[in-house]
Coordinates of C-alpha atoms in Angstrom, one line a residue:
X1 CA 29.7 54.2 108.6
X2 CA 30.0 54.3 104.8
X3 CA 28.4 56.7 103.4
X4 CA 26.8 56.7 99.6
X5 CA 26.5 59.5 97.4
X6 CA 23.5 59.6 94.1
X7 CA 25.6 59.6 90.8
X8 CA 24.3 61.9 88.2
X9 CA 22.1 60.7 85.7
X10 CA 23.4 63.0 83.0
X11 CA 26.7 61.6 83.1
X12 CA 25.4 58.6 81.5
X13 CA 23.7 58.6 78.3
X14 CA 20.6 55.6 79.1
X15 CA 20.1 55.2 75.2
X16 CA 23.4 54.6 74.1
X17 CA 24.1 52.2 77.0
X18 CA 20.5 50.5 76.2
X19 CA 21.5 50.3 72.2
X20 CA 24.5 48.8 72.6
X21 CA 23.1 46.2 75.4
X22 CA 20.4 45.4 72.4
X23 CA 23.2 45.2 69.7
X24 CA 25.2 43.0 71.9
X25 CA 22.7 40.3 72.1
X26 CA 21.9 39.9 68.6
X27 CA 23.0 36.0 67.4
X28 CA 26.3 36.7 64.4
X29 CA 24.3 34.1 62.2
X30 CA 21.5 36.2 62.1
X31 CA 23.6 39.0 61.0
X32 CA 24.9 36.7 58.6
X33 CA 21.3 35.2 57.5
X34 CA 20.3 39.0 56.7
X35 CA 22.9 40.2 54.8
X36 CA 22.3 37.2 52.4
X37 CA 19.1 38.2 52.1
X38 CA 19.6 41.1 51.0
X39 CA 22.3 39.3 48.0
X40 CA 19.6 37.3 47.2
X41 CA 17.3 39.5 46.6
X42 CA 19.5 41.3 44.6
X43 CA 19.9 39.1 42.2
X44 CA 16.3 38.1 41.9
X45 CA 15.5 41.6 41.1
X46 CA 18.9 40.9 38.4
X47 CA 17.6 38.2 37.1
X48 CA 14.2 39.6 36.1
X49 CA 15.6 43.1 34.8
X50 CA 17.4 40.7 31.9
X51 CA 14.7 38.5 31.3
X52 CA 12.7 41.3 30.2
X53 CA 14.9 42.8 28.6
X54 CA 15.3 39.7 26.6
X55 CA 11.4 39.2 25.9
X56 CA 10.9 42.4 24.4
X57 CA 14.3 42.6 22.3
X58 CA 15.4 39.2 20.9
X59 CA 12.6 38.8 18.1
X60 CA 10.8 35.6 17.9
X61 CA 11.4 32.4 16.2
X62 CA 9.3 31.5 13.0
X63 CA 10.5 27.7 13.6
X64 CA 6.8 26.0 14.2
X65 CA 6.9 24.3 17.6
X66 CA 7.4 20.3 17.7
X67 CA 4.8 18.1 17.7
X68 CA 3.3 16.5 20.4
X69 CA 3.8 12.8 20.8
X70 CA 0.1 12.8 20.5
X71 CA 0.2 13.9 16.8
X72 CA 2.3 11.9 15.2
X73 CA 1.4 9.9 12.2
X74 CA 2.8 6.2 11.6
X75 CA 5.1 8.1 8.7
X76 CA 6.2 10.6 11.3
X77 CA 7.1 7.4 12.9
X78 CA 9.0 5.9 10.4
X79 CA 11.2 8.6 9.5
X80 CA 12.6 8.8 13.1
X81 CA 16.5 8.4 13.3
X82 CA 17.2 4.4 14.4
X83 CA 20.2 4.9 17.6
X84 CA 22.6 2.0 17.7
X85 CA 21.1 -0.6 20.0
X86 CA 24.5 -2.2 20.1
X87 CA 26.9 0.0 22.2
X88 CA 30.2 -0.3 23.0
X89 CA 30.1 -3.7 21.2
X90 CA 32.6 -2.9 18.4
X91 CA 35.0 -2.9 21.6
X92 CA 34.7 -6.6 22.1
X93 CA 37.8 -8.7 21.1
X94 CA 37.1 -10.8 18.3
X95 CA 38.6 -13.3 16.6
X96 CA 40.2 -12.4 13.5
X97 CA 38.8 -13.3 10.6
X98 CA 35.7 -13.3 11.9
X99 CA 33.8 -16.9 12.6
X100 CA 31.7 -18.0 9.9
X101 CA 27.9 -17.0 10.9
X102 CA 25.0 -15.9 8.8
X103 CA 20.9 -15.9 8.9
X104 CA 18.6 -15.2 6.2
X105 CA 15.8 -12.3 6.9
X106 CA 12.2 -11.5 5.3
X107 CA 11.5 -8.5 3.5
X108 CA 9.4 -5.8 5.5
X109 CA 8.0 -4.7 2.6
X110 CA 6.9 -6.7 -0.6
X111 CA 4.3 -4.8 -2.8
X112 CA 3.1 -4.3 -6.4
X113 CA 3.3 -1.5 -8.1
X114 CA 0.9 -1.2 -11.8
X115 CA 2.4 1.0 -14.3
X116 CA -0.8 1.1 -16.2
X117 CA -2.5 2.5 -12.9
X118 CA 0.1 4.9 -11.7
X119 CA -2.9 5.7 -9.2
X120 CA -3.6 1.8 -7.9
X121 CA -2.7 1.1 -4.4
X122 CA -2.3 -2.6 -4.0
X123 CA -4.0 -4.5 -1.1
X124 CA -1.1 -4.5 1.6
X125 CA -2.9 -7.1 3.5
X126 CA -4.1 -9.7 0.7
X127 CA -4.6 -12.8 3.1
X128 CA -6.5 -11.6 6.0
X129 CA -9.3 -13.3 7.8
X130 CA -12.1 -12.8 10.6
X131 CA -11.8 -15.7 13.0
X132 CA -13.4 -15.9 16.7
X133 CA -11.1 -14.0 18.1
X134 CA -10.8 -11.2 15.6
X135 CA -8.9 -10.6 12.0
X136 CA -5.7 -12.5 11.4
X137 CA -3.6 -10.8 9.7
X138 CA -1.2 -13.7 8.0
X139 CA 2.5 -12.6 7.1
X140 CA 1.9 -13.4 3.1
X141 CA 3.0 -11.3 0.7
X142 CA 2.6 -11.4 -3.1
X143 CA 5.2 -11.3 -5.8
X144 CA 3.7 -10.2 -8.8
X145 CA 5.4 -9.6 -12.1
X146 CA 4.0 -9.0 -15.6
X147 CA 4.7 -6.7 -18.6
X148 CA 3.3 -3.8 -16.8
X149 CA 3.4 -5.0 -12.8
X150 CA 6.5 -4.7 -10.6
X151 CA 7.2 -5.5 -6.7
X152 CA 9.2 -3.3 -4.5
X153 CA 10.8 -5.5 -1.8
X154 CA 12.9 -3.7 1.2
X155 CA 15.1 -5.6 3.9
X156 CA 16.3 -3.9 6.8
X157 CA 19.8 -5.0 7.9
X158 CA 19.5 -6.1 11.6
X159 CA 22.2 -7.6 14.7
X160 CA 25.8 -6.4 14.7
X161 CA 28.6 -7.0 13.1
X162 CA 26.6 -9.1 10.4
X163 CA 27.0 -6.5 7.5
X164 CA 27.6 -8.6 4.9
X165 CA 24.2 -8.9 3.0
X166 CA 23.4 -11.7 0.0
X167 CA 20.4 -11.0 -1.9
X168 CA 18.8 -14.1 -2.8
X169 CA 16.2 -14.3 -6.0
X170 CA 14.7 -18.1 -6.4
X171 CA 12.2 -18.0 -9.6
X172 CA 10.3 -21.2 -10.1
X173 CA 10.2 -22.8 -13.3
X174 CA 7.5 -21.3 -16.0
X175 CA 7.3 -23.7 -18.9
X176 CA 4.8 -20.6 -20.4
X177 CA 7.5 -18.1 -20.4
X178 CA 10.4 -19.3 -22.4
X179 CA 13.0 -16.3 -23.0
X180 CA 11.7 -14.2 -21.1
X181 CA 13.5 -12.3 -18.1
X182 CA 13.0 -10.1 -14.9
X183 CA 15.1 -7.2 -14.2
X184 CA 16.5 -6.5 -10.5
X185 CA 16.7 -2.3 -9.6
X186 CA 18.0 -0.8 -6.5
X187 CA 15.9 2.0 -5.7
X188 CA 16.7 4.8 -4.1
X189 CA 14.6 4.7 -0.7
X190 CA 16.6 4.5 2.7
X191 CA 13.0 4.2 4.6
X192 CA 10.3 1.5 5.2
X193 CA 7.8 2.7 2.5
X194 CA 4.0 3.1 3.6
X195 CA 2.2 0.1 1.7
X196 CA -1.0 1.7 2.1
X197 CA 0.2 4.8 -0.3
X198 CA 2.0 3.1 -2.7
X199 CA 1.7 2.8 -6.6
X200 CA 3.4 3.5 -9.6
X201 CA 2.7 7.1 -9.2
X202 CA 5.1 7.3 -5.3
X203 CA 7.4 4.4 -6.4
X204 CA 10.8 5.5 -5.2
X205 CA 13.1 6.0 -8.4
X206 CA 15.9 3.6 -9.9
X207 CA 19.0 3.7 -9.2
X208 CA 20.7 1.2 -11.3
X209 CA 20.1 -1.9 -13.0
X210 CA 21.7 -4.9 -10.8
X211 CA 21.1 -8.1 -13.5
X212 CA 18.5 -9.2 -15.7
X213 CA 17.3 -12.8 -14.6
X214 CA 16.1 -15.5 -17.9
X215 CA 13.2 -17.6 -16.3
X216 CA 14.5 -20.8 -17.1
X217 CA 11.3 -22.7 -18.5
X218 CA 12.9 -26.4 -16.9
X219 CA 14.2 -25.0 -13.9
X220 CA 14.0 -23.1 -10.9
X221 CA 16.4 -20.1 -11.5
X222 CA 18.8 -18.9 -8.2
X223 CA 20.1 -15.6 -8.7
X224 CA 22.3 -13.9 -6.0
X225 CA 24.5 -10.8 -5.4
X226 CA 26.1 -9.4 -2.3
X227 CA 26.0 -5.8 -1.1
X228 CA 27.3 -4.0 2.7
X229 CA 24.7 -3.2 4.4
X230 CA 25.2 -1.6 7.7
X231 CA 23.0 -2.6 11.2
X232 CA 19.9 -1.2 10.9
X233 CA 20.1 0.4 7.2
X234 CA 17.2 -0.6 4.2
X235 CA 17.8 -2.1 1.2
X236 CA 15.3 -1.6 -1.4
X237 CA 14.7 -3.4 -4.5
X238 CA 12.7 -3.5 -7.8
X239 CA 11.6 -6.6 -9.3
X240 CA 10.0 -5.7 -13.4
X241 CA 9.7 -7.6 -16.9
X242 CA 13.1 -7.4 -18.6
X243 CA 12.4 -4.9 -21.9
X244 CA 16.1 -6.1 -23.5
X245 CA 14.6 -9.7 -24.4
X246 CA 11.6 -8.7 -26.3
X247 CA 9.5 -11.7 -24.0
X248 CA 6.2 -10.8 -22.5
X249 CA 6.2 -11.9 -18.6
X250 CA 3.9 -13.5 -16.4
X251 CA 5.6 -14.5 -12.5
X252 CA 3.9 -14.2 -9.3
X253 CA 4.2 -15.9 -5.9
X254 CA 3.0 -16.0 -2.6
X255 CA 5.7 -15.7 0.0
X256 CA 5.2 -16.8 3.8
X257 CA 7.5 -15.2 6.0
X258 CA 6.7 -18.3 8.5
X259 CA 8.7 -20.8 6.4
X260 CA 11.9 -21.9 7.5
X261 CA 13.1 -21.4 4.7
X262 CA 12.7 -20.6 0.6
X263 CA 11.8 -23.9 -1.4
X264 CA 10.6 -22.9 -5.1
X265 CA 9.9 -19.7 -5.1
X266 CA 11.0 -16.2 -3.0
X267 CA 13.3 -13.1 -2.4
X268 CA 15.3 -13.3 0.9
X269 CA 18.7 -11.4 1.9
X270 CA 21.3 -13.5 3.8
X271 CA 23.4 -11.7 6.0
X272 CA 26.9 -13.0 7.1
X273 CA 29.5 -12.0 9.7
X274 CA 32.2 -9.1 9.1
X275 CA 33.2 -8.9 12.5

């Protein structure tokens, strides 16, 4: 028979054996999984140290915030920056010299100006009417020139590659104002101008003296000069009684911007192709 003999339980240490069984069976990816933990947290903990660090060293900006879209005014408005809406176009082959094109384009702004009421703002909406269905609001402007009235007129240069621009001056004939003359300004404004502020006193200033026009008392007068006039840029213009004939002046006109085109009477830009 075989015979069996009891081993010694203090040869074997039953804690180590039981640790290492425990160890054994613990998955590598959780190993893994901890020890990233641990990185993580690391640099959470990072992370914060040198934000506050930052807060309480870096002193703060005086720049005001930025307004909210909510508070902007129409002149906010108007002074944002105009992107190209034309990219990549300049790419495009062409032919060379460019095809023969051109359109003729209404001022967005026509309004008098009273030099003897640096204060007076002119109606900006002279030809509106209540109808049924609400005010209309027809595009008529008024051209009005006398010894102490000017008009501001602006274009704004629109499409590509048509910066080319012909300003156009038709004067009727005035059998009442032989000899006299109106004088054409560029003024210095690069912006639509708010109608509903302006007068003599917020006039943008001249910048130089382009042509004085006779008013031709048989005739209709057409006056025209070319300028460049990049995509989406304003021209602005002055229309006053000439001083240098010693004439008194009397002009006005109502100008539709519905018409097809300019009969008699009207100031109008013409832009060709460059491109």
């Amino acid at each position: 028979m075989n015979s069996y003999s009891a081993l010694r339980t203090d040869d074997v240490d039953t804690e180590s054996v039981e640790s290492k069984d425990s160890a054994s069976h613990i998955p590598q990816d959780l190993k893994k999984r901890s020890s990233f933990g641990y990185w993580a947290l690391a640099i959470c903990v990072l992370c914060t140290a040198i934000n506050l660090v930052t807060t309480f060293t870096v002193p703060f900006s005086s720049t005001p915030p930025a307004k909210p879209m909510g508070s902007l005014t129409a002149n906010d408005v108007r002074l944002l920056r105009r992107p190209s809406q034309y990219i990549g176009l300049e790419k495009v082959v062409r032919p060379s010299p460019p095809e023969p094109k051109s359109f003729w384009i209404y001022p967005i702004v026509l309004a008098p100006i009273d030099n003897a009421d640096k204060s007076k703002v002119f109606d900006d909406d002279p030809k509106r009417y209540a109808s049924q269905i609400g005010t209309i609001t027809p595009e008529i402007r008024r051209v009005l020139v006398t010894d102490t009235v000017s008009t501001i007129a602006q274009f704004r240069a629109i499409d590509f590659g048509m910066e080319s621009c012909e300003l156009n001056i038709l004067i009727p004939a005035v059998s009442s104002a032989d000899g006299a003359a109106i004088s054409v300004y560029r003024v210095n404004e690069t912006y639509a101008l708010d109608t509903r502020t302006l007068s003599y006193g917020t006039r943008p200033q001249r910048l130089q003296k382009l042509s004085d026009i006779p008013i031709n008392p048989d005739d209709n007068v057409h006056w025209h000069r070319k300028f460049a006039c990049p995509s989406e840029s304003v021209l602005s213009f002055e229309l006053a009684c000439s001083t240098a004939t010693g004439h008194s002046c009397n002009l006005e006109w109502w100008q539709d911007k519905t018409q097809s085109s300019m009969d008699n009477s009207g100031i109008y830009i013409v832009q060709h192709a460059t491109i």
